[in-house]
Short mmCIF file of C-alpha atoms and ligand atoms in Angstrom, two decimals:
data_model
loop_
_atom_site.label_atom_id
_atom_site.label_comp_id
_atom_site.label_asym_id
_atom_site.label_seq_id
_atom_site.Cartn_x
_atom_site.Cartn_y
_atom_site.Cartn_z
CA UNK A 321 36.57 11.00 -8.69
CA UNK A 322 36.39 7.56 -10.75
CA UNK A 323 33.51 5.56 -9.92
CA UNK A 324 36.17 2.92 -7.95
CA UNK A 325 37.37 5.51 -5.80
CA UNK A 326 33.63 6.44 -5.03
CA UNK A 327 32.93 2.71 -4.28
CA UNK A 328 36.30 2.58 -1.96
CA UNK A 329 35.93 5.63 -0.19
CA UNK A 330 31.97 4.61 0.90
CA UNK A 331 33.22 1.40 1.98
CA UNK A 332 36.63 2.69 3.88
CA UNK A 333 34.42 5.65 5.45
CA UNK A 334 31.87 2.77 7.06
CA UNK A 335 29.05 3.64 4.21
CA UNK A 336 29.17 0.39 2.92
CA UNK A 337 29.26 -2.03 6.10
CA UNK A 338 29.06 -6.09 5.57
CA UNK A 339 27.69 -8.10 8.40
CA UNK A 340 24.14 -8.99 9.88
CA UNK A 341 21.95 -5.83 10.30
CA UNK A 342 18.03 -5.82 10.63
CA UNK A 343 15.93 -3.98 8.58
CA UNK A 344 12.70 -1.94 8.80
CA UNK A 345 11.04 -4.87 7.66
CA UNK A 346 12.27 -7.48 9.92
CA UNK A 347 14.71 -9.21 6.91
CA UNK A 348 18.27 -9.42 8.36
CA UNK A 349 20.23 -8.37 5.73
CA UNK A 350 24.06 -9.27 5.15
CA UNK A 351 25.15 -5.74 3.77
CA UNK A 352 24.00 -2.42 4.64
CA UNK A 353 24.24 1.34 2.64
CA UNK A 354 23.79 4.31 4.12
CA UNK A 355 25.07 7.59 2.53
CA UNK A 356 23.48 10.09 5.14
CA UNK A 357 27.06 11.27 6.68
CA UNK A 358 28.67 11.88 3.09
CA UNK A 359 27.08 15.44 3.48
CA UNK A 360 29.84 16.27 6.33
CA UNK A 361 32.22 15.62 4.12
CA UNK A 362 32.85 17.97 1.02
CA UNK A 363 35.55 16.67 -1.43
CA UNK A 364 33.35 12.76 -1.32
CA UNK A 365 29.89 15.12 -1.47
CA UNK A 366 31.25 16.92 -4.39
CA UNK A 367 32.43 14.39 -6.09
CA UNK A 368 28.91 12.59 -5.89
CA UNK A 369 27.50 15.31 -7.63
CA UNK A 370 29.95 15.24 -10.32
CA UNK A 371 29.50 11.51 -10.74
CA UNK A 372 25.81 11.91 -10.73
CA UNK A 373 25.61 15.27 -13.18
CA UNK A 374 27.60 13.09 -15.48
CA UNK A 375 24.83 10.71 -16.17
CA UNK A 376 22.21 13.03 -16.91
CA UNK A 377 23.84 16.07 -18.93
CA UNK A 378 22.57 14.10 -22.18
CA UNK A 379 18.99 14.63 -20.62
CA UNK A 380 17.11 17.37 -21.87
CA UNK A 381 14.68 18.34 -18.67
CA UNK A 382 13.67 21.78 -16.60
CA UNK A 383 14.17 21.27 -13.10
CA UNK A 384 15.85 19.29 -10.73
CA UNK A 385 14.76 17.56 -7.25
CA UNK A 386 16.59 15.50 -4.79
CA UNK A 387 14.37 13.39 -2.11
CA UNK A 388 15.10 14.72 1.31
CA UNK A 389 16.84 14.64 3.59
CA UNK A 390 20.07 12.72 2.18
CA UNK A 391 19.61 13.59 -1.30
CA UNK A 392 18.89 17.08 -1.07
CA UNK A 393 22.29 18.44 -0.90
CA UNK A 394 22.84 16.70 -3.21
CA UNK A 395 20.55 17.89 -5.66
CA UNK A 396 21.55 21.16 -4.91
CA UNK A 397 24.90 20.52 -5.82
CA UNK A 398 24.31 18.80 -9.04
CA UNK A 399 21.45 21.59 -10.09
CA UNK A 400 24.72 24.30 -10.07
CA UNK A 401 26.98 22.56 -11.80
CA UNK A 402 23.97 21.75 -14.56
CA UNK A 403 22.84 25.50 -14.39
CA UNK A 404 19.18 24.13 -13.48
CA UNK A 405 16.76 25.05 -11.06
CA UNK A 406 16.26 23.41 -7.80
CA UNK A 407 12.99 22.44 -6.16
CA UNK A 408 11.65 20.06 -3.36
CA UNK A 409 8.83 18.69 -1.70
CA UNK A 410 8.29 19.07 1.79
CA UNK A 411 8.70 15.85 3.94
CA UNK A 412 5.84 16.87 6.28
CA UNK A 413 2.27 17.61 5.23
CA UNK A 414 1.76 21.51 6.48
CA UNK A 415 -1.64 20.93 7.77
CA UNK A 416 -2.46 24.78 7.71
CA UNK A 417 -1.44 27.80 5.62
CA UNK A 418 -0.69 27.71 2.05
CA UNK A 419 -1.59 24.59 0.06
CA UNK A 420 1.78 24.77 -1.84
CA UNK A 421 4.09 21.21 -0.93
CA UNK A 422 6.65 22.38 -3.44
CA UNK A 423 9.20 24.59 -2.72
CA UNK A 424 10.53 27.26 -5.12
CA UNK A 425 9.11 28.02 -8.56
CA UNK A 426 8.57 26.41 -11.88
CA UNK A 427 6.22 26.43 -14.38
CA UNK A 428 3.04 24.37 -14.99
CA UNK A 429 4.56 21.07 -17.40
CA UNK A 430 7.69 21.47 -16.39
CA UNK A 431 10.10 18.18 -16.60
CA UNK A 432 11.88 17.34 -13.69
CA UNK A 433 14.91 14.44 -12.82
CA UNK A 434 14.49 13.11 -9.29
CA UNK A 435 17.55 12.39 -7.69
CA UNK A 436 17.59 9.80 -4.34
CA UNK A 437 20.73 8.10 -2.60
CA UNK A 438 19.44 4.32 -3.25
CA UNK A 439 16.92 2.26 -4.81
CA UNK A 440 15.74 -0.56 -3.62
CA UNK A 441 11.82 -1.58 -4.24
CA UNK A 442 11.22 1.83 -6.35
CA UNK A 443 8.15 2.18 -4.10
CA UNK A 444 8.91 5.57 -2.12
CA UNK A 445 9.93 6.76 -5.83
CA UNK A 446 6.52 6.01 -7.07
CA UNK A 447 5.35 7.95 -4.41
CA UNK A 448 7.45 10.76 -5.14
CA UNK A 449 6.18 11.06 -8.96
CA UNK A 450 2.92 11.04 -7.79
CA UNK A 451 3.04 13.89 -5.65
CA UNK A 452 4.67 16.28 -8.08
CA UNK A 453 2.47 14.90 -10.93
CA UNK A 454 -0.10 15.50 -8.96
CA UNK A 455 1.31 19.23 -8.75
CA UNK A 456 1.78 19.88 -12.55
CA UNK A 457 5.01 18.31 -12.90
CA UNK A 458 6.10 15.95 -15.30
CA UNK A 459 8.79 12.90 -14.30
CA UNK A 460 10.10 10.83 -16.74
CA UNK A 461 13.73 10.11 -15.31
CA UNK A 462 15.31 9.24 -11.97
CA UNK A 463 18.82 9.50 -11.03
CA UNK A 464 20.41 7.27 -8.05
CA UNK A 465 23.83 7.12 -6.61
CA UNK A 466 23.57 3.04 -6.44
CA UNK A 467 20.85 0.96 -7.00
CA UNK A 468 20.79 -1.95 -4.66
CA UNK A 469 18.30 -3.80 -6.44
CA UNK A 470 18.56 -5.28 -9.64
CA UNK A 471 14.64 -5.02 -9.94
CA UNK A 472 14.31 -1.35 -9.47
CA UNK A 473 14.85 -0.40 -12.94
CA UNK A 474 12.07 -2.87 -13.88
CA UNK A 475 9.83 -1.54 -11.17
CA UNK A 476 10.16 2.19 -12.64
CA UNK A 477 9.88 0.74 -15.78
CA UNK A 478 6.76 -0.52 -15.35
CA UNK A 479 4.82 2.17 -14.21
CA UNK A 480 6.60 4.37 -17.33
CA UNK A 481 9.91 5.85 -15.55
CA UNK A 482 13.65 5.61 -16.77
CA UNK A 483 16.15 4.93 -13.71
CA UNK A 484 19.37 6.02 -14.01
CA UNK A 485 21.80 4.53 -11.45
CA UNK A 486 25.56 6.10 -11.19
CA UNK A 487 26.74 2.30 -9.66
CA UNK A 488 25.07 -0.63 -9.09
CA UNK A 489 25.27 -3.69 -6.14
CA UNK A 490 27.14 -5.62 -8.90
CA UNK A 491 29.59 -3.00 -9.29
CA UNK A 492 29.95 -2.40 -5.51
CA UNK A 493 30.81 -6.20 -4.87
CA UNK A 494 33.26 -6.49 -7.96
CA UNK A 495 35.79 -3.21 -6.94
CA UNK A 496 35.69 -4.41 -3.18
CA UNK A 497 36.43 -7.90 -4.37
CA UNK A 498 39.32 -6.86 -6.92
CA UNK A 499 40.51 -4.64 -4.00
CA UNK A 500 40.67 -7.52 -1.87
CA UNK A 501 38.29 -6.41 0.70
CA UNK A 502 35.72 -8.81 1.28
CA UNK A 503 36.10 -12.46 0.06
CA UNK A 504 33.58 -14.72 -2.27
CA UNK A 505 31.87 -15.57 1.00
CA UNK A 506 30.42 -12.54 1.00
CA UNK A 507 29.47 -11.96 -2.16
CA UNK A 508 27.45 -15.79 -2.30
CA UNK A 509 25.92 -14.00 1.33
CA UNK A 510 24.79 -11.02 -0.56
CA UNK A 511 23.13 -12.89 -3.82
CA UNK A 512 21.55 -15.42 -1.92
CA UNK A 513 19.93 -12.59 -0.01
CA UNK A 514 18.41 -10.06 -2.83
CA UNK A 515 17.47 -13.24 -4.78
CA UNK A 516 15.34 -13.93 -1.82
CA UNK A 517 14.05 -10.99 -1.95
CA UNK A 518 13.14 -10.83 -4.66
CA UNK A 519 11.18 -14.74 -5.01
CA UNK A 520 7.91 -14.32 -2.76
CA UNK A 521 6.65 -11.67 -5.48
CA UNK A 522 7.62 -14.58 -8.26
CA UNK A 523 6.13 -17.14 -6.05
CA UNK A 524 2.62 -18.80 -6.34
CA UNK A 525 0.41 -16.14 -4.95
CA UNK A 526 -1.81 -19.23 -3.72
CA UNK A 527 0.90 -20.13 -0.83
CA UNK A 528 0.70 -16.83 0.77
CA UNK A 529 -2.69 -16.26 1.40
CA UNK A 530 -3.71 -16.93 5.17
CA UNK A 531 -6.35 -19.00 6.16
CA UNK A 532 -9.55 -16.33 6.37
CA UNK A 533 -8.05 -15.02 2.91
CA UNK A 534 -8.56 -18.60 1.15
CA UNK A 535 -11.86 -18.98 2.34
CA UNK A 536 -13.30 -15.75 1.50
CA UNK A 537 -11.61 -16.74 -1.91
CA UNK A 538 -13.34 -20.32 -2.16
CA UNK A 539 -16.58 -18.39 -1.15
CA UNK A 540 -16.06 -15.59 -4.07
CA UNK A 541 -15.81 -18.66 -6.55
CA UNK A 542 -18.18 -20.58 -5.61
CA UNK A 543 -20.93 -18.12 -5.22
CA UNK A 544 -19.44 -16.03 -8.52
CA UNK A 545 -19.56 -12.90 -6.51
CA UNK A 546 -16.95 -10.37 -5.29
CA UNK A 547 -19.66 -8.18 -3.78
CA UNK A 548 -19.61 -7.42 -0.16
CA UNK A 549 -22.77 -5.65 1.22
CA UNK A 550 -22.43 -3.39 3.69
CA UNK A 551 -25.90 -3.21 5.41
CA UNK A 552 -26.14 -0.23 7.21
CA UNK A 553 -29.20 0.66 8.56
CA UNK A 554 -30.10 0.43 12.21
CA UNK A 555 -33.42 -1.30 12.58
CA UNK A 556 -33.09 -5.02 12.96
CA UNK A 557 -36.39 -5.72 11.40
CA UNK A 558 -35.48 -3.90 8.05
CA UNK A 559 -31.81 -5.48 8.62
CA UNK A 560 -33.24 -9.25 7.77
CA UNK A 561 -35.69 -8.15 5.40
CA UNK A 562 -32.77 -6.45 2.78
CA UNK A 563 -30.69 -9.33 3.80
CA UNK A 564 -33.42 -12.12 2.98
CA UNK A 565 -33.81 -10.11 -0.83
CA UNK A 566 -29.54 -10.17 -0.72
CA UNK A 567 -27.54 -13.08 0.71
CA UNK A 568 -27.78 -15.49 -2.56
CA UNK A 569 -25.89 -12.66 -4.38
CA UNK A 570 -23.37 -11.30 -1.88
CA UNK A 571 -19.71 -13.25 -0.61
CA UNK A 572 -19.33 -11.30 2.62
CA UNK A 573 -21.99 -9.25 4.68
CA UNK A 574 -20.45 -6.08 6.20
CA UNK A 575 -21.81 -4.90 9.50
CA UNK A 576 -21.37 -1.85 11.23
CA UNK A 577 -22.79 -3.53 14.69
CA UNK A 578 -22.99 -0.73 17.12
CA UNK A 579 -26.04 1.22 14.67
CA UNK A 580 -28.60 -1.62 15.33
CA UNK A 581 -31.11 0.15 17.75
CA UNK A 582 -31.62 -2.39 20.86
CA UNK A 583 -29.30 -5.19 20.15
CA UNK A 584 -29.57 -8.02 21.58
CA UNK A 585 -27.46 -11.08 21.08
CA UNK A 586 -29.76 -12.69 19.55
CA UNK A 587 -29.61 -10.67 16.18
CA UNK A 588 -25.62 -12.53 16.31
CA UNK A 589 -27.14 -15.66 16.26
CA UNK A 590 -29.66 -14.88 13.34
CA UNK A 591 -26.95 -13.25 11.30
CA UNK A 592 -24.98 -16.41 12.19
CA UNK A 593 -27.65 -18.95 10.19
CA UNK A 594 -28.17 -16.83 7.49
CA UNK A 595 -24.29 -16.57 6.83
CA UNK A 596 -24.56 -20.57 6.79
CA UNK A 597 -27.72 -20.65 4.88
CA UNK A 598 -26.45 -18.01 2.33
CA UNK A 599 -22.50 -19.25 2.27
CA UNK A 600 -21.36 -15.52 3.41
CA UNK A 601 -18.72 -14.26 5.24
CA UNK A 602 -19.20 -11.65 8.31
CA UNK A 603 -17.15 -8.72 8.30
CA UNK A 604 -17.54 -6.55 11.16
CA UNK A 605 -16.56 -2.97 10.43
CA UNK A 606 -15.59 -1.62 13.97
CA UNK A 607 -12.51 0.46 12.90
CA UNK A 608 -10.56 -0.38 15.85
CA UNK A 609 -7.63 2.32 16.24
CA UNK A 610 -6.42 2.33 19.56
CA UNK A 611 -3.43 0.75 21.66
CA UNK A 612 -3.33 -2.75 21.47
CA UNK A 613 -4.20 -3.07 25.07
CA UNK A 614 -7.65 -1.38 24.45
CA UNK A 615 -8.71 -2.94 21.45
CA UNK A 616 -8.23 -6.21 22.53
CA UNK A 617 -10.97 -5.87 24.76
CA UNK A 618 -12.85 -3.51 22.48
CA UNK A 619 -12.84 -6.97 19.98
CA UNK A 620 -13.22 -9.25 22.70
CA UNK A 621 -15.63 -7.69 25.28
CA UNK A 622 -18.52 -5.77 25.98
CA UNK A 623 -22.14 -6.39 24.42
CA UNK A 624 -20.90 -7.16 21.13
CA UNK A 625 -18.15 -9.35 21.54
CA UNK A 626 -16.98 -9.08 17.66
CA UNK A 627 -14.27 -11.45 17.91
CA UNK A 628 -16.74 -14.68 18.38
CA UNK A 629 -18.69 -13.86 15.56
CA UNK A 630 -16.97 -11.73 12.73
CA UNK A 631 -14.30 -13.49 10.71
CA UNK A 632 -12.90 -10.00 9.50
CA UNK A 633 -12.72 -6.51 11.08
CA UNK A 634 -10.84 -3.53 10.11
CA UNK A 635 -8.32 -2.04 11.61
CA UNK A 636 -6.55 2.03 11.30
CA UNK A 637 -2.52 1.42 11.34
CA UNK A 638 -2.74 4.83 12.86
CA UNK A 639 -1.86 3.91 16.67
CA UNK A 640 1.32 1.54 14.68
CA UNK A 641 1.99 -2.35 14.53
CA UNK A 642 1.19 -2.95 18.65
CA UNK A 643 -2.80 -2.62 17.69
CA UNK A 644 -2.43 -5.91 15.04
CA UNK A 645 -0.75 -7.57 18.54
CA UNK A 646 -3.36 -6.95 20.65
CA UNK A 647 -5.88 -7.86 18.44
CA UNK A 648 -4.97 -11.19 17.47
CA UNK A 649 -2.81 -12.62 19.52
CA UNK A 650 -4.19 -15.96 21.34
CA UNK A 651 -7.24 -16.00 18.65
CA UNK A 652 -7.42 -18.18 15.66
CA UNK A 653 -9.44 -17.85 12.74
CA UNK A 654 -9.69 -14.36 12.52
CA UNK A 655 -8.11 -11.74 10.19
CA UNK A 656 -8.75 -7.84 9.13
CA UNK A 657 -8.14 -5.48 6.63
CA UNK A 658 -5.89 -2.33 7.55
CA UNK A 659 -7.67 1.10 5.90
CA UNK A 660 -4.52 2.05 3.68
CA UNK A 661 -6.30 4.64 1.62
CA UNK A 662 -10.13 5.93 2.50
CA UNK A 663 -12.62 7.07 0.48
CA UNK A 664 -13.82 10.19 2.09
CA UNK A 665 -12.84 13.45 0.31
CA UNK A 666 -10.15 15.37 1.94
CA UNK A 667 -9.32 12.30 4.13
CA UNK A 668 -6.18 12.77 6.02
CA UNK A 669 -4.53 9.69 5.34
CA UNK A 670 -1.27 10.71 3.09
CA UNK A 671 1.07 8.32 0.76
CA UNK A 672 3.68 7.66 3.47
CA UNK A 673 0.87 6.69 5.96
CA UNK A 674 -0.48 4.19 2.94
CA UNK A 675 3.17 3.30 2.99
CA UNK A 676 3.66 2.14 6.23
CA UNK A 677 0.52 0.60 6.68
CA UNK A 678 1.03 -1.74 3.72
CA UNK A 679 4.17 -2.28 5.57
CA UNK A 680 2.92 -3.55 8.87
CA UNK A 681 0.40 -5.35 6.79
CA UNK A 682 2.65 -7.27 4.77
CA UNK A 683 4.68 -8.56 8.08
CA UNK A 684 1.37 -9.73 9.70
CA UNK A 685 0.31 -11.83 6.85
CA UNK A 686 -1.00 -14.43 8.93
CA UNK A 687 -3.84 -12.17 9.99
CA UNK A 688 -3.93 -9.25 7.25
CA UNK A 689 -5.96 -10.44 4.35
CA UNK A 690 -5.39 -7.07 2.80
CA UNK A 691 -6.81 -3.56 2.71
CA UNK A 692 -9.17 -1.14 2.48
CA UNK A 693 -8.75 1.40 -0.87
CA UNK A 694 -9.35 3.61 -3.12
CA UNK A 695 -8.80 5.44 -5.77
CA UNK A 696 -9.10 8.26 -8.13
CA UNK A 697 -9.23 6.52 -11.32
CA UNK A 698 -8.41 3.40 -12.77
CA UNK A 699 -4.72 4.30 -13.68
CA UNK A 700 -4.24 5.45 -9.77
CA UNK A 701 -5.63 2.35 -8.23
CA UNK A 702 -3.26 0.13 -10.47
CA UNK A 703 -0.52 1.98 -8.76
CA UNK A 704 -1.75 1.78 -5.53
CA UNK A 705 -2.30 -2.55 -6.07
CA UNK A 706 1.14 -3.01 -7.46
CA UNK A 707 1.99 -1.94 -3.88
CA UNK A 708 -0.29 -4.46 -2.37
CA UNK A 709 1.81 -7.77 -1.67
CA UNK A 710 0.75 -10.68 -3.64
CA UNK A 711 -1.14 -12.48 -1.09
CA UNK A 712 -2.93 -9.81 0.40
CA UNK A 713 -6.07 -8.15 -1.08
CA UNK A 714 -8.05 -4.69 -2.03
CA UNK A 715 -11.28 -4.13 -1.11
CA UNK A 716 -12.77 -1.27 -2.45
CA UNK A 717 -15.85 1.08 -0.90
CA UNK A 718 -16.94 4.53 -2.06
CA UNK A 719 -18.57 2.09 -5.14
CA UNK A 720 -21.46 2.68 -7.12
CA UNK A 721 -23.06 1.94 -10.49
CA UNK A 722 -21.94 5.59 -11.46
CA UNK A 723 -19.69 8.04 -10.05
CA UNK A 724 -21.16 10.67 -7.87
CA UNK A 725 -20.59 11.65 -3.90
CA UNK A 726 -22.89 12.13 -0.98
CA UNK A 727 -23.42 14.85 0.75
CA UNK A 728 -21.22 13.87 4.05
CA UNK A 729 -17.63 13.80 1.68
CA UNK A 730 -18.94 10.48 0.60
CA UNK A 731 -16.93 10.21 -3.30
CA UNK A 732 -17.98 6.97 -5.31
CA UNK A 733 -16.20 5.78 -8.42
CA UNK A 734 -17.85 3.10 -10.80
CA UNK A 735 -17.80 -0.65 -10.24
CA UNK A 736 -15.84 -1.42 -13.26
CA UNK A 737 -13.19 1.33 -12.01
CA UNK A 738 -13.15 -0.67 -8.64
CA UNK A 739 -12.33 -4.05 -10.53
CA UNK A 740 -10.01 -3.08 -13.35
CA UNK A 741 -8.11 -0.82 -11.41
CA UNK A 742 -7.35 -4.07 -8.77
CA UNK A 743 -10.12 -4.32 -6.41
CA UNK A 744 -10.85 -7.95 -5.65
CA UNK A 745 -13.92 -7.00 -3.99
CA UNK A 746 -16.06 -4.62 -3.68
CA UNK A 747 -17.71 -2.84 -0.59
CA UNK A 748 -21.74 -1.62 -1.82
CA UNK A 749 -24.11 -0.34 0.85
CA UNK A 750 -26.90 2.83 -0.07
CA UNK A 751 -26.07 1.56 -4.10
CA UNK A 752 -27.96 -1.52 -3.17
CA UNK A 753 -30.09 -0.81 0.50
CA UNK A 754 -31.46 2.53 -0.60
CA UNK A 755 -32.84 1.68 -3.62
CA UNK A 756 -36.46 0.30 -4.28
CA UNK A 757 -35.27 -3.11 -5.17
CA UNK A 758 -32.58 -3.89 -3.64
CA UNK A 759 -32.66 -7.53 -4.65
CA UNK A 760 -32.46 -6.46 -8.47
CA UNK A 761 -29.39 -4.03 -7.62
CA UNK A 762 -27.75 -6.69 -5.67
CA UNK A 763 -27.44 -9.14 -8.74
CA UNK A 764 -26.48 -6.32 -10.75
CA UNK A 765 -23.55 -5.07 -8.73
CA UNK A 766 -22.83 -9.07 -8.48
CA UNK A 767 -22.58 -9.48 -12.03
CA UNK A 768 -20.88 -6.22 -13.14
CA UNK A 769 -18.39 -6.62 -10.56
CA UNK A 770 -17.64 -10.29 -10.94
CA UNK A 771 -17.26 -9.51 -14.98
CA UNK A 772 -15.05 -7.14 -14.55
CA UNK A 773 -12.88 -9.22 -11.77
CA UNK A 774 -12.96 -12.39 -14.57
CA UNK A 775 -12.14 -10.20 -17.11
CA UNK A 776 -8.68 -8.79 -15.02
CA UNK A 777 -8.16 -11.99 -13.41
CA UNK A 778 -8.81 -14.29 -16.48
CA UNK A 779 -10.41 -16.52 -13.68
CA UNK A 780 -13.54 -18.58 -14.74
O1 S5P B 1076 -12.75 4.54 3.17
C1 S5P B 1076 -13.76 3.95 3.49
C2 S5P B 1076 -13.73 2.80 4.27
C3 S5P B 1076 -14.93 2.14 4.55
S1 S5P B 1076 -14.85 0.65 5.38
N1 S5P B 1076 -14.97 4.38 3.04
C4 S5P B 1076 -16.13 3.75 3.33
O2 S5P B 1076 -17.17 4.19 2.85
N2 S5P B 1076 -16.13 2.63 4.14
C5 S5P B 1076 -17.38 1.97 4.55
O3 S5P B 1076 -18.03 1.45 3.39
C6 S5P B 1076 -18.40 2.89 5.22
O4 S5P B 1076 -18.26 2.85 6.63
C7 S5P B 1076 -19.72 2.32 4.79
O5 S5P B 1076 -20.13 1.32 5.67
C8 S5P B 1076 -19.44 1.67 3.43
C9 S5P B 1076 -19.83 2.50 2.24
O6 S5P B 1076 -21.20 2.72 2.21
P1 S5P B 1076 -21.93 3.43 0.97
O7 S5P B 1076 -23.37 3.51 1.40
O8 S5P B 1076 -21.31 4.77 0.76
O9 S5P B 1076 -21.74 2.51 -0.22
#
């Protein structure tokens, strides 16, 4: 099969559709792939595989993978007529048993091609290496059937992986239009569409940040500080005392409300004059996680009533998008940060659930300033920020002046990790209240951290 007859067969079996369809993110998109069915049908399935063992014979690797479920097959194909092993990686996380994620054997350094369908953003691809890198296998090369973004070799690129792509968009467009089947129209609807796309992350960053974001940003300037404290201790007394020693040196005050022994609302209104007095920012950390009809009045009600007084919360994407609805809707002046990655050791939180929460974050822009992260090292937060839509931000707990962990799973990295790595803030609490002086701790988390952000950011 010629690579024409590939492109003419997708598009006469319905593969390749042209049109208006929605997609997971909202966009309404004027074309629309999907190669799922090809699998039912054997002389088009194997002559994918011969079309896509063609472009990597040259490659000198061990074993071969395909992402399930639509690549699989596949992969499997291709790995006979190339003689090489097969492996995958199970979709779902086995929560019990065995530890092992990937399925059949290889040995420890062993190369491996990833084949996929499409490629669009790169991102689920990125994920992919990480697991099996993660697992003793080494990725240099991916292999795609089309890739429907021009910017997905430059994505892979960047983070040190060669795409391979058997056709591209371009190619797609060109055969149908020499075969007469869809008109310049089309073609204009199409570019003007992926160019689109492909703007916001070439755009100012400045536009997109919402209101909340901007002002926690004017506050981090002016105050040269990207430390948030998180002050959690439960006596009120002791409270204002670390605060009074604190506030000069901190751009946002984290609470966690419901550990103050025998609140009363007047501690909101004292925390409220010190945030003027200081120039800080209240972030209540209530990790709201239920439906959206609950945690509305969870935000709204009760003795604490967060939503009058805390300008950020944070919120677990865990019960899906409905729980940003409920939240916000009918309030102004408010905005969160959705826990994409935690810091806890053996957390449960998995790439795809990062995945989708940066999602719904980055179509609720108007009242996501970002998300909560971390990471292993520097190298694995950069990976995890270059996910992290321009106008959105990382803060970053689990942060002390050295690494270390508690004894409750606790894991910190350093400060200077935090910031290179893509933090734009970072999240301190027993670094700086359960030390003798906290005062003296607080300006030097302030000025390590803020060196570190000028020295990524370039920012004066
Ligand atoms: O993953 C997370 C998310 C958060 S918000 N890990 C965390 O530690 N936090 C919070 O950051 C946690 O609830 C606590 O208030 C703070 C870290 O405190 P520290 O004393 O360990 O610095």
């Amino acid at each position: 099969m010629t690579k024409e007859q590939f492109i003419l067969k997708l598009h006469e079996i319905g593969a390749i559709k042209f049109g208006s369809f929605i997609l997971k993110s909202g966009l309404v998109s004027p074309f629309y792939i999907d190669l799922r069915d090809t699998i039912s049908r054997p002389k088009l399935l194997e002559g994918m595989a011969k079309l896509l063992a063609n472009k990597i014979q040259e490659l000198s690797f061990d074993i071969i993978t395909g992402i399930p479920y639509t690549a699989l097959p596949m992969a499997s194909l291709v790995a006979d007529i190339l003689k090489k092993p097969l492996v995958y990686r199970r979709k779902e996380e086995k929560a019990y048993g065995t530890a092992k994620s990937i399925i059949g054997t290889f040995e420890s350094g062993a190369t491996c091609v990833v084949i996929d369908d499409l490629i669009t953003t790169g991102e689920s691809k990125i994920e992919t290496a990480e697991h099996y890198e993660k697992e003793g296998v080494k990725i240099n090369d991916f292999l795609v059937l089309i890739d429907r973004s021009s910017k997905g070799t430059e994505i892979l690129a960047k983070h040190g992986y060669n795409l391979h792509a058997v056709i591209t968009l371009d190619e797609i467009l060109e055969t149908l239009r020499s075969n007469n089947l869809i008109n310049s129209d089309v073609i204009n609807q199409v570019s003007d569409f992926t160019n689109s796309l492909s703007e916001p992350e070439i755009a100012s960053s400045e536009l997109d940040y919402n209101t909340l974001t901007k002002k926690l940003l004017a506050c981090m300037k002016r105050k040269q500080s990207n430390l948030i404290l998180s002050l959690d201790v439960s006596c009120a007394k002791t409270f204002f005392e670390i605060l009074d020693k604190t506030a000069k040196h901190i751009v946002m005050l984290k609470t966690h409300i419901d550990i103050i022994d025998n609140f009363e609302p007047k501690f909101i209104e004292k925390l409220r004059k010190y945030s003027q007095k200081f120039d800080f920012l209240i972030f209540e950390d209530r990790k709201f996680a239920d439906i959206g009809s609950t945690v509305r009045k969870q935000y709204r009600n009760g003795i604490y009533r967060i939503a009058d007084w805390a300008e950020f919360i944070t919120v677990h994407t865990v019960a899906g998008e409905g729980i940003i609805k409920g939240l916000f809707d009918g309030i102004s002046d408010r905005s969160c940060f959705l826990l994409a990655r935690m810091s806890a050791k053996e957390n449960l939180i998995n790439e795809t659930y990062t995945r989708k929460t940066i999602e719904i974050g980055r179509k609720n822009t108007s009242v996501v300033s970002g998300y909560i992260g971390h990471g292993k090292d520097v190298a694995d937060i950069q990976r995890f920020k270059s996910r992290i839509p321009k106008g959105q931000l990382l803060l970053m707990p689990g942060v002390q002046l050295e690494r270390g962990s508690d004894a409750m799973g606790q894991q910190y990295i350093t400060v200077e990790e935090a910031v290179e790595g893509g933090a734009d803030c970072v999240i301190v609490g027993r670094g700086i209240i359960s030390g003798d002086n906290p005062d003296e701790l607080a300006v030097q988390y302030q000025a390590r951290g803020w060196s570190a952000y000028q020295k990524r950011t370039g920012q004066k």
